[in-house]
Amino acid sequence: MLLLTCRAHILQIRVSVI
């Protein structure tokens, strides 16, 4: 489940950067 959490965080960070 850690992979899903990491992926969600990366997606959020990407959205914030853009």
PDB file of C-alpha atoms in Angstrom, residues 4-16:
ATOM      1  CA  LEU A   4      -0.051   3.749  -3.739  1.00  0.00           C
ATOM      2  CA  THR A   5       0.559   6.415  -1.092  1.00  0.00           C
ATOM      3  CA  CYS A   6       3.871   7.424  -2.672  1.00  0.00           C
ATOM      4  CA  ARG A   7       2.234   7.619  -6.084  1.00  0.00           C
ATOM      5  CA  ALA A   8      -0.606   9.760  -4.736  1.00  0.00           C
ATOM      6  CA  HIS A   9       1.909  12.146  -3.142  1.00  0.00           C
ATOM      7  CA  ILE A  10       3.924  12.400  -6.355  1.00  0.00           C
ATOM      8  CA  LEU A  11       0.753  13.126  -8.333  1.00  0.00           C
ATOM      9  CA  GLN A  12      -0.259  15.861  -5.866  1.00  0.00           C
ATOM     10  CA  ILE A  13       3.209  17.415  -5.977  1.00  0.00           C
ATOM     11  CA  ARG A  14       3.143  17.358  -9.794  1.00  0.00           C
ATOM     12  CA  VAL A  15      -0.256  19.074  -9.836  1.00  0.00           C
ATOM     13  CA  SER A  16       0.996  21.696  -7.389  1.00  0.00           C
TER      14      SER A  16
END
